[in-house]
Short mmCIF file of C-alpha atoms and ligand atoms in Angstrom, two decimals:
data_model
loop_
_atom_site.label_atom_id
_atom_site.label_comp_id
_atom_site.label_asym_id
_atom_site.label_seq_id
_atom_site.Cartn_x
_atom_site.Cartn_y
_atom_site.Cartn_z
CA MET Q 425 91.17 104.36 94.27
CA SER Q 426 89.69 104.16 97.79
CA GLN Q 427 91.55 102.34 100.64
CA SER Q 428 88.39 101.13 102.35
CA THR Q 429 87.57 97.52 101.79
CA PRO Q 430 84.69 97.09 99.34
CA PRO Q 431 81.89 95.28 101.06
CA PRO Q 432 81.44 91.52 100.47
CA VAL Q 433 79.09 90.70 97.68
CA ALA Q 434 77.43 87.60 96.86
CA ALA Q 435 79.32 84.95 94.97
CA ALA Q 436 79.11 85.37 91.18
CA PRO Q 437 76.88 82.98 89.58
CA PRO Q 438 78.30 79.98 88.43
CA ASN Q 439 78.10 81.04 84.89
CA ARG Q 440 81.51 80.02 83.81
CA SER Q 441 81.30 77.15 81.17
CA PRO Q 442 83.43 73.96 81.27
CA GLY Q 443 86.91 74.43 80.36
CA HIS Q 444 87.12 77.95 81.78
CA GLY Q 445 89.92 78.43 84.60
CA VAL Q 446 88.24 80.80 86.72
CA SER Q 447 86.35 79.12 89.69
CA VAL Q 448 84.75 81.39 92.48
CA ARG Q 449 83.30 79.47 95.14
CA THR Q 450 82.84 82.17 97.72
CA PRO Q 451 82.04 85.88 97.64
CA ILE Q 452 85.25 87.82 97.03
CA PRO Q 453 86.48 88.74 99.94
CA GLY Q 454 85.35 85.19 101.39
CA PRO Q 455 85.41 84.57 105.32
CA ASN Q 456 89.24 84.08 105.24
CA ALA Q 457 89.97 87.14 103.17
CA GLN Q 458 87.75 89.26 105.34
CA ARG Q 459 89.55 88.29 108.39
CA ILE Q 460 93.02 89.00 106.87
CA ILE Q 461 91.93 92.41 105.34
CA ALA Q 462 90.32 93.40 108.66
CA ARG Q 463 93.68 92.68 110.39
CA ASP Q 464 95.70 94.29 107.46
CA GLU Q 465 93.63 97.52 107.93
CA ARG Q 466 94.56 97.77 111.66
CA PHE Q 467 98.14 97.42 111.11
CA LEU Q 468 99.26 98.45 107.45
CA MET Q 469 99.84 102.19 106.53
CA THR Q 470 97.27 103.25 104.01
CA SER Q 471 98.74 102.88 100.60
CA THR Q 472 97.10 102.00 97.24
CA LYS Q 473 95.13 98.90 97.79
CA SER Q 474 92.17 98.71 95.49
CA SER Q 475 90.64 95.15 95.32
CA PRO Q 476 89.84 92.72 98.11
CA VAL Q 477 91.91 90.07 96.73
CA VAL Q 478 93.84 88.05 99.19
CA ALA Q 479 96.25 85.54 97.64
CA ALA Q 480 97.55 82.40 99.04
CA GLU Q 481 99.69 80.94 96.03
CA ALA Q 482 99.91 81.38 92.39
CA SER Q 483 101.09 79.56 89.27
CA GLY Q 484 101.42 81.05 85.72
CA MET Q 485 98.32 83.08 85.06
CA TRP Q 486 96.48 81.72 88.14
CA VAL Q 487 96.14 83.08 91.63
CA GLN Q 488 94.46 80.86 94.40
CA ASP Q 489 93.00 83.06 97.12
CA VAL Q 490 92.67 82.14 100.70
CA ASP Q 491 89.22 80.88 100.48
CA GLY Q 492 90.14 78.31 97.53
CA ASN Q 493 89.01 80.72 94.74
CA ARG Q 494 90.77 80.29 91.43
CA LEU Q 495 91.46 83.83 89.79
CA LEU Q 496 92.72 85.05 86.59
CA ASP Q 497 95.52 87.50 86.76
CA PHE Q 498 95.61 90.46 84.48
CA ALA Q 499 97.57 92.43 86.79
CA ALA Q 500 100.69 90.56 87.27
CA GLY Q 501 101.76 92.07 90.72
CA ILE Q 502 101.54 95.35 88.94
CA GLY Q 503 103.24 94.10 85.67
CA VAL Q 504 106.17 92.42 87.72
CA LEU Q 505 105.49 88.63 86.85
CA ALA Q 506 106.59 88.69 83.22
CA VAL Q 507 106.82 84.93 83.15
CA GLY Q 508 104.01 84.36 85.15
CA HIS Q 509 103.67 83.26 88.73
CA ALA Q 510 106.21 80.68 90.24
CA HIS Q 511 107.82 79.88 86.82
CA PRO Q 512 109.79 76.71 87.59
CA GLU Q 513 113.16 78.13 86.09
CA VAL Q 514 112.90 81.30 88.17
CA VAL Q 515 111.95 79.10 91.35
CA ARG Q 516 114.94 76.75 90.87
CA ALA Q 517 117.53 79.76 90.30
CA VAL Q 518 115.93 81.27 93.60
CA ARG Q 519 116.02 78.30 95.64
CA GLU Q 520 119.58 77.52 94.52
CA GLN Q 521 120.99 80.90 95.02
CA VAL Q 522 119.35 81.50 98.56
CA GLY Q 523 120.89 78.25 99.84
CA ARG Q 524 124.41 79.10 98.63
CA LEU Q 525 124.98 82.77 99.13
CA SER Q 526 121.95 85.23 99.67
CA HIS Q 527 123.49 88.37 100.33
CA PHE Q 528 127.13 89.95 100.08
CA ALA Q 529 126.63 93.66 99.57
CA GLY Q 530 127.44 93.88 95.84
CA THR Q 531 128.09 97.70 96.23
CA ASP Q 532 131.05 96.96 98.58
CA PHE Q 533 132.23 93.34 97.55
CA TYR Q 534 132.12 91.41 94.40
CA TYR Q 535 130.06 88.35 93.12
CA GLU Q 536 129.81 87.00 89.59
CA ASN Q 537 126.17 87.13 88.91
CA GLN Q 538 125.63 90.76 89.34
CA THR Q 539 128.36 91.39 87.01
CA ILE Q 540 126.69 89.12 84.44
CA LEU Q 541 123.36 90.81 84.85
CA ALA Q 542 125.00 94.42 84.56
CA GLU Q 543 126.56 93.18 81.06
CA ARG Q 544 123.53 91.55 79.77
CA LEU Q 545 121.20 94.78 80.67
CA ALA Q 546 123.97 96.92 79.32
CA GLN Q 547 123.90 94.87 75.88
CA LEU Q 548 119.82 94.55 75.87
CA THR Q 549 119.33 98.58 76.10
CA PRO Q 550 119.06 100.59 72.96
CA GLY Q 551 122.63 102.09 71.98
CA THR Q 552 126.05 100.53 71.56
CA PHE Q 553 128.01 103.24 72.98
CA PRO Q 554 129.99 102.01 76.33
CA LYS Q 555 127.39 101.71 79.16
CA LYS Q 556 127.65 100.85 83.11
CA VAL Q 557 124.94 99.82 85.45
CA PHE Q 558 123.69 100.67 88.90
CA PHE Q 559 121.62 98.34 90.74
CA THR Q 560 118.71 99.55 92.70
CA ASN Q 561 115.74 97.88 94.88
CA SER Q 562 112.54 99.53 93.24
CA GLY Q 563 111.40 101.82 90.31
CA THR Q 564 111.64 104.93 92.57
CA GLU Q 565 115.17 104.15 93.42
CA SER Q 566 116.11 103.83 89.89
CA ALA Q 567 114.65 107.24 89.39
CA GLU Q 568 116.70 108.71 92.30
CA ALA Q 569 119.74 107.39 91.00
CA ALA Q 570 119.31 108.61 87.53
CA LEU Q 571 118.29 112.08 88.70
CA LYS Q 572 121.53 111.94 90.92
CA ILE Q 573 123.83 110.59 87.99
CA VAL Q 574 122.59 113.53 85.60
CA ARG Q 575 122.86 116.17 88.06
CA HIS Q 576 126.30 115.18 89.31
CA HIS Q 577 127.60 114.40 85.59
CA ARG Q 578 126.30 117.47 84.06
CA GLN Q 579 126.28 119.92 87.00
CA LYS Q 580 122.95 121.41 85.94
CA PRO Q 581 120.04 122.00 87.92
CA ILE Q 582 116.86 121.35 86.00
CA VAL Q 583 115.23 118.04 84.74
CA VAL Q 584 112.21 118.41 82.35
CA GLY Q 585 109.43 115.68 82.64
CA LEU Q 586 105.90 115.30 81.42
CA LEU Q 587 102.60 116.16 83.12
CA GLY Q 588 100.86 112.99 83.95
CA GLY Q 589 104.15 111.07 84.15
CA PHE Q 590 104.90 108.66 86.99
CA HIS Q 591 108.38 107.70 88.30
CA GLY Q 592 108.05 106.94 91.97
CA ARG Q 593 107.10 108.29 95.44
CA THR Q 594 110.47 109.04 97.02
CA MET Q 595 111.19 112.96 97.06
CA GLY Q 596 113.36 113.00 93.91
CA ALA Q 597 111.21 110.87 91.94
CA LEU Q 598 108.07 112.59 93.20
CA THR Q 599 109.38 115.68 92.12
CA MET Q 600 109.00 114.38 88.46
CA THR Q 601 105.69 112.53 89.23
CA THR Q 602 102.62 114.30 88.26
CA SER Q 603 100.09 111.71 87.48
CA LYS Q 604 97.55 112.41 90.23
CA PRO Q 605 97.35 115.39 92.69
CA VAL Q 606 96.88 112.87 95.56
CA GLN Q 607 100.65 111.56 95.11
CA ARG Q 608 101.79 115.37 95.59
CA ALA Q 609 99.10 116.87 97.99
CA ARG Q 610 100.86 118.04 101.32
CA PHE Q 611 104.32 116.85 100.38
CA ALA Q 612 105.90 120.09 98.95
CA PRO Q 613 108.40 121.45 98.76
CA PHE Q 614 109.81 119.15 96.19
CA VAL Q 615 113.32 118.81 95.21
CA GLY Q 616 114.39 121.81 93.34
CA GLY Q 617 114.88 121.88 89.47
CA GLY Q 618 111.82 119.99 88.19
CA HIS Q 619 109.98 121.16 85.41
CA HIS Q 620 107.25 119.66 83.27
CA ILE Q 621 105.51 119.96 79.72
CA PRO Q 622 102.22 118.59 78.64
CA ALA Q 623 102.31 115.03 77.97
CA PRO Q 624 101.67 113.74 74.36
CA MET Q 625 97.97 112.47 74.72
CA CYS Q 626 96.06 112.42 71.57
CA TYR Q 627 92.84 111.02 72.94
CA ARG Q 628 92.70 114.21 75.40
CA CYS Q 629 95.12 116.47 73.34
CA PRO Q 630 96.00 119.37 75.75
CA TYR Q 631 96.02 121.67 72.90
CA LYS Q 632 92.75 120.60 71.34
CA LEU Q 633 94.52 119.56 68.38
CA GLU Q 634 94.41 116.60 66.13
CA TYR Q 635 97.05 114.17 64.77
CA PRO Q 636 98.68 114.58 62.19
CA SER Q 637 97.51 118.33 61.41
CA CYS Q 638 98.94 119.31 64.95
CA ASP Q 639 102.43 118.80 63.43
CA LEU Q 640 103.46 117.50 66.82
CA TYR Q 641 103.09 120.71 68.33
CA CYS Q 642 103.22 118.96 71.74
CA ALA Q 643 106.68 117.94 71.24
CA LYS Q 644 107.87 121.27 69.30
CA ILE Q 645 106.49 123.31 72.25
CA LEU Q 646 109.64 122.21 74.14
CA GLU Q 647 112.04 124.26 72.16
CA GLU Q 648 109.60 126.82 70.62
CA LEU Q 649 107.91 128.04 73.76
CA TYR Q 650 109.70 126.59 77.04
CA PHE Q 651 113.28 127.00 75.88
CA GLN Q 652 112.11 130.72 75.06
CA THR Q 653 110.78 131.35 78.46
CA SER Q 654 110.84 129.41 81.54
CA ILE Q 655 113.26 126.57 80.69
CA PRO Q 656 117.04 127.93 79.76
CA PRO Q 657 118.31 124.84 77.87
CA GLU Q 658 121.79 125.39 78.86
CA ASP Q 659 120.68 124.76 82.70
CA VAL Q 660 118.97 121.38 81.51
CA ALA Q 661 120.59 118.18 82.92
CA ALA Q 662 118.02 115.70 81.40
CA PHE Q 663 114.67 115.23 79.92
CA LEU Q 664 112.83 112.44 81.71
CA ALA Q 665 109.90 110.45 79.91
CA GLU Q 666 108.19 107.01 79.93
CA PRO Q 667 108.08 105.52 76.56
CA VAL Q 668 104.40 104.71 77.21
CA MET Q 669 102.99 106.65 80.14
CA GLY Q 670 101.92 103.89 82.62
CA GLU Q 671 100.27 105.12 86.06
CA GLY Q 672 98.99 108.22 83.88
CA GLY Q 673 96.82 106.06 81.88
CA TYR Q 674 98.48 103.89 79.38
CA VAL Q 675 99.20 106.63 76.79
CA VAL Q 676 101.14 105.85 73.80
CA PRO Q 677 102.57 108.68 72.22
CA PRO Q 678 101.90 109.68 68.57
CA PRO Q 679 104.34 108.33 65.88
CA ARG Q 680 107.67 110.63 65.63
CA TRP Q 681 106.81 112.33 69.17
CA HIS Q 682 109.97 110.76 70.61
CA ALA Q 683 112.07 111.20 67.37
CA THR Q 684 111.05 115.05 67.47
CA ILE Q 685 111.93 115.31 71.15
CA ARG Q 686 115.17 113.53 70.57
CA GLY Q 687 116.02 116.10 67.79
CA ILE Q 688 115.33 118.86 70.10
CA LEU Q 689 117.37 117.49 73.07
CA ASP Q 690 120.37 116.63 70.35
CA ARG Q 691 120.28 120.44 69.48
CA TYR Q 692 121.04 121.53 72.92
CA GLY Q 693 123.18 118.25 73.94
CA ILE Q 694 120.46 117.34 76.49
CA PRO Q 695 120.31 113.43 77.31
CA LEU Q 696 116.96 111.51 77.67
CA ILE Q 697 116.24 109.45 80.57
CA ASP Q 698 113.95 106.73 79.43
CA ASP Q 699 111.78 105.26 82.53
CA GLU Q 700 111.07 101.71 81.45
CA VAL Q 701 110.16 100.58 84.96
CA GLN Q 702 106.58 99.76 83.69
CA ALA Q 703 106.90 99.39 79.94
CA GLY Q 704 110.14 97.55 79.91
CA ILE Q 705 111.24 93.95 79.88
CA GLY Q 706 109.22 92.92 76.98
CA ARG Q 707 105.66 94.14 78.17
CA THR Q 708 105.26 95.91 74.78
CA GLY Q 709 106.83 93.23 72.69
CA ARG Q 710 110.22 94.57 72.58
CA TRP Q 711 112.88 94.32 75.32
CA PHE Q 712 112.28 98.25 76.03
CA ALA Q 713 109.23 100.10 74.63
CA VAL Q 714 111.58 103.15 73.34
CA GLU Q 715 112.40 100.89 70.54
CA HIS Q 716 109.17 101.10 69.03
CA HIS Q 717 110.02 104.75 68.81
CA GLY Q 718 113.24 104.47 67.16
CA VAL Q 719 115.29 106.54 69.42
CA VAL Q 720 118.31 105.76 71.63
CA PRO Q 721 118.11 107.18 75.22
CA GLU Q 722 121.22 107.92 77.30
CA LEU Q 723 120.01 106.35 80.47
CA VAL Q 724 117.56 103.82 81.07
CA THR Q 725 115.55 102.82 84.35
CA VAL Q 726 114.12 99.48 85.15
CA ALA Q 727 112.38 97.64 87.96
CA LYS Q 728 109.25 95.61 88.25
CA ALA Q 729 109.78 92.75 85.75
CA PHE Q 730 113.43 93.07 85.87
CA GLY Q 731 113.54 91.39 89.10
CA GLY Q 732 111.48 88.23 87.99
CA GLY Q 733 109.15 88.70 91.36
CA LEU Q 734 112.05 89.98 93.67
CA PRO Q 735 112.90 93.57 94.38
CA LEU Q 736 115.34 94.58 91.89
CA GLY Q 737 115.77 97.88 89.70
CA ALA Q 738 118.66 99.32 87.69
CA VAL Q 739 119.94 102.23 85.83
CA SER Q 740 121.67 101.78 82.70
CA LEU Q 741 124.02 105.04 82.06
CA PRO Q 742 126.63 106.14 79.70
CA ALA Q 743 130.04 104.75 80.99
CA ASP Q 744 131.43 108.37 81.08
CA TYR Q 745 128.52 109.47 83.40
CA ASP Q 746 130.13 107.28 86.01
CA PHE Q 747 131.03 109.00 89.32
CA PRO Q 748 134.52 109.68 89.28
CA LYS Q 749 135.25 109.08 93.11
CA PRO Q 750 133.59 106.06 95.25
CA GLY Q 751 131.01 107.02 97.57
CA SER Q 752 129.02 109.69 95.79
CA HIS Q 753 126.20 107.02 95.29
CA SER Q 754 125.61 103.63 96.74
CA ASN Q 755 123.22 101.13 98.60
CA THR Q 756 122.98 97.99 100.45
CA PHE Q 757 120.80 95.63 98.90
CA GLY Q 758 121.09 96.82 95.01
CA GLY Q 759 121.98 93.85 93.08
CA ASN Q 760 121.23 91.36 95.82
CA LEU Q 761 122.21 87.67 94.76
CA VAL Q 762 118.69 86.08 94.99
CA ALA Q 763 117.14 88.93 93.18
CA VAL Q 764 120.10 88.81 90.49
CA ALA Q 765 119.38 85.20 90.16
CA ALA Q 766 115.59 85.76 89.74
CA SER Q 767 116.25 88.25 87.24
CA LEU Q 768 118.73 86.28 85.00
CA ALA Q 769 116.24 83.42 84.93
CA THR Q 770 113.51 85.67 83.92
CA LEU Q 771 115.58 87.09 80.95
CA ASP Q 772 116.39 83.38 80.00
CA VAL Q 773 112.73 82.52 80.10
CA ILE Q 774 111.77 85.59 78.08
CA GLU Q 775 114.46 84.56 75.33
CA LYS Q 776 113.51 80.79 75.44
CA GLU Q 777 109.92 80.89 75.21
CA ARG Q 778 109.89 83.63 72.77
CA LEU Q 779 107.60 85.98 75.17
CA LEU Q 780 108.47 89.27 73.02
CA ASP Q 781 106.65 87.68 70.08
CA ASN Q 782 104.12 86.26 72.29
CA ALA Q 783 103.53 89.57 73.84
CA ARG Q 784 103.16 91.36 70.30
CA ARG Q 785 100.74 88.65 69.06
CA GLN Q 786 98.69 88.40 72.00
CA GLY Q 787 98.53 92.35 72.74
CA GLU Q 788 97.24 92.90 69.40
CA TYR Q 789 94.48 89.97 69.83
CA LEU Q 790 93.91 91.64 73.19
CA LEU Q 791 93.48 95.12 71.74
CA GLN Q 792 91.13 93.74 68.97
CA ARG Q 793 88.83 92.02 71.58
CA LEU Q 794 88.50 94.94 73.84
CA ARG Q 795 87.82 97.25 70.66
CA GLU Q 796 85.00 94.69 70.01
CA LEU Q 797 83.73 95.21 73.36
CA GLN Q 798 83.96 99.17 72.76
CA GLN Q 799 81.42 98.63 69.90
CA ARG Q 800 78.97 97.33 72.38
CA HIS Q 801 79.58 99.41 75.43
CA GLU Q 802 79.12 103.19 75.05
CA GLU Q 803 80.99 103.53 78.36
CA ILE Q 804 84.32 102.64 76.97
CA GLY Q 805 85.62 105.90 75.39
CA ASP Q 806 89.01 104.65 74.18
CA VAL Q 807 90.98 101.57 73.80
CA ARG Q 808 94.70 101.74 73.38
CA GLY Q 809 97.98 100.19 73.95
CA LEU Q 810 101.31 98.69 72.71
CA GLY Q 811 101.94 94.91 73.03
CA LEU Q 812 100.57 93.55 76.51
CA MET Q 813 100.28 97.16 77.87
CA VAL Q 814 96.72 97.90 77.09
CA ALA Q 815 93.68 99.99 78.51
CA THR Q 816 90.13 100.89 78.16
CA GLU Q 817 89.32 104.30 79.31
CA PHE Q 818 85.78 104.88 80.76
CA VAL Q 819 83.80 108.12 80.21
CA GLN Q 820 80.35 109.33 81.08
CA ASP Q 821 79.71 110.46 77.50
CA ARG Q 822 81.87 109.60 74.19
CA ALA Q 823 81.54 113.21 72.88
CA THR Q 824 82.58 115.23 75.79
CA LYS Q 825 84.85 112.43 77.18
CA VAL Q 826 84.06 113.24 80.66
CA PRO Q 827 86.19 110.53 82.75
CA ASP Q 828 84.04 108.19 84.70
CA ALA Q 829 86.22 106.92 87.57
CA ALA Q 830 83.26 105.58 89.45
CA PHE Q 831 82.20 103.29 86.64
CA ARG Q 832 85.68 102.22 86.00
CA ASP Q 833 85.80 101.22 89.88
CA ARG Q 834 82.64 99.26 89.68
CA VAL Q 835 83.96 97.31 86.70
CA ILE Q 836 87.07 96.25 88.40
CA ALA Q 837 84.79 95.37 91.45
CA GLU Q 838 82.38 93.41 89.25
CA ALA Q 839 85.58 91.63 87.51
CA VAL Q 840 87.15 90.72 90.47
CA ARG Q 841 83.81 89.14 91.92
CA ARG Q 842 83.95 87.17 88.89
CA GLY Q 843 87.20 85.80 89.20
CA LEU Q 844 89.42 88.46 87.15
CA ILE Q 845 92.19 90.36 88.81
CA LEU Q 846 92.36 94.11 87.23
CA LEU Q 847 94.11 97.22 88.03
CA GLY Q 848 93.10 100.84 87.30
CA CYS Q 849 95.35 103.36 85.91
CA GLY Q 850 95.02 107.08 84.71
CA ARG Q 851 91.76 108.89 85.90
CA SER Q 852 89.21 106.43 84.67
CA SER Q 853 91.11 103.60 82.99
CA ILE Q 854 91.63 100.05 83.33
CA ARG Q 855 94.80 98.30 82.41
CA TYR Q 856 95.21 94.85 81.21
CA ILE Q 857 98.73 93.76 82.10
CA PRO Q 858 98.67 89.91 82.11
CA PRO Q 859 102.11 87.89 82.45
CA LEU Q 860 103.80 87.65 78.80
CA ILE Q 861 102.84 83.81 78.69
CA VAL Q 862 99.13 84.82 78.28
CA GLN Q 863 97.29 82.72 75.43
CA ARG Q 864 94.24 83.32 73.61
CA PRO Q 865 91.97 81.17 75.62
CA GLU Q 866 92.83 83.33 78.86
CA ILE Q 867 92.27 86.58 76.91
CA ASP Q 868 88.96 85.20 75.77
CA GLU Q 869 87.79 84.39 79.14
CA ALA Q 870 89.16 87.58 80.62
CA VAL Q 871 87.24 89.70 78.02
CA GLU Q 872 84.13 87.74 78.75
CA ILE Q 873 84.54 88.63 82.22
CA VAL Q 874 85.07 92.41 81.46
CA ASP Q 875 82.10 92.19 79.33
CA ALA Q 876 79.88 90.86 81.99
CA ALA Q 877 81.30 93.31 84.58
CA ILE Q 878 80.62 96.32 82.30
CA ALA Q 879 76.98 95.18 82.07
CA ALA Q 880 76.80 94.68 85.82
CA ALA Q 881 78.24 97.81 86.53
CA ARG Q 882 75.92 99.68 84.31
CA ALA Q 883 72.88 97.64 86.10
CA HIS Q 884 74.02 98.77 89.52
CA ALA Q 885 74.65 102.55 88.54
C1 PLP V 1136 107.18 104.21 84.95
C2 PLP V 1136 107.22 104.00 86.44
N1 PLP V 1136 108.46 104.60 87.18
C3 PLP V 1136 108.59 104.38 88.40
C4 PLP V 1136 107.75 103.72 89.17
C5 PLP V 1136 108.35 103.47 90.62
O1 PLP V 1136 108.46 102.17 90.90
P1 PLP V 1136 108.14 101.55 92.30
O2 PLP V 1136 106.84 101.53 92.64
O3 PLP V 1136 108.99 100.14 92.13
O4 PLP V 1136 109.09 102.42 93.26
C6 PLP V 1136 106.62 103.36 88.76
C7 PLP V 1136 105.79 102.33 89.52
O5 PLP V 1136 104.56 102.04 89.16
C8 PLP V 1136 106.38 103.44 87.16
O6 PLP V 1136 105.37 102.73 86.70
#
């Protein structure tokens, strides 16, 4: 989406009925927000900004902006705030830790809370084999670490990923990232050894087949075509995939796709790296989305929600993939004490408040409500998701399925104007990723705003 600031628009009509939580008093961006955005544009490098929301403070599902507007957050800091903004138990853990010991370089020295978190992550990730953990500071750094681990351990040059996948933007991760051309344009050459096969994407099947009569050709092609032509299986260090494609458009693979891929990988002794950076830590109603697919990956990468709002990522790896000598891989901040405290508190809250159940329950309700919207709005070509990882895809025409990115962008702008924070994904989709604490009234309020935003986007076409 464009980096330029959308022009301020008039305040939304005060059409929220009493009891609704959104409160929009100024245009968004309001005067204070406009001042900050102008300065931001002057001093911050262009990245991926998409909405003119300037946050001042937040609690639970709600964000207060710098002009006093109260906005409903269905973006959760790009899926980071699993237990909502400023959860009291996370805040307490962070405050307590930062005042006691904030940093001690856990890669070079020892402290107990990172050991506790490593053990917990190793237990939570699928599979009962002995595991170890490496802590990072972001999703892309988790991908880098996983790629280095498999290359070093297996001494093989190739990693196979999916076209449309997203794994980060540092050079190794970017080699495997193919969700949009802009992410790769002018950055070549990439790290050697990255290969891709088309992703399983039933709504836009790359082979124009239909599930289930396709017989999962999109999985079988790995062995039947690629391993017979461009990718010698004996040279493959790992296969890398998201369990639900995130940035690429919230694409849920068809049933048994993962099982079929797993079967092929097993025949050749190739490990699976499961990128759970966006889908993991409860987002889909299981700790890891890959659990829905019934397969066990060798390596799992996490970040985003894992840090409870602070920068923290990790790789869980088979213990025998560990580096034999110190110095092969390390960092300074990985497993930072404060981030680890936030992570442990977040995992506790997810368990205590039974947020996996809530994600499943509310996710189904959100899907159902958005499918109702699809019946009324021709522009919604597809509604899909797993748990609270849900998207609507906008098309120019349901028969041709031509993506309508401009319409999607207008819907997001109209929703923000009405007090709902949303993010796009894929070519023309909106993702709905509220904190896992979301309840029905907030889903109802969000869907009502999306409904109005779609109508307004159509009117302003
Ligand atoms: C699946 C996946 N992997 C990796 C990343 C990269 O994470 P980060 O932005 O923390 O580097 C992302 C970010 O969106 C992601 O969705």
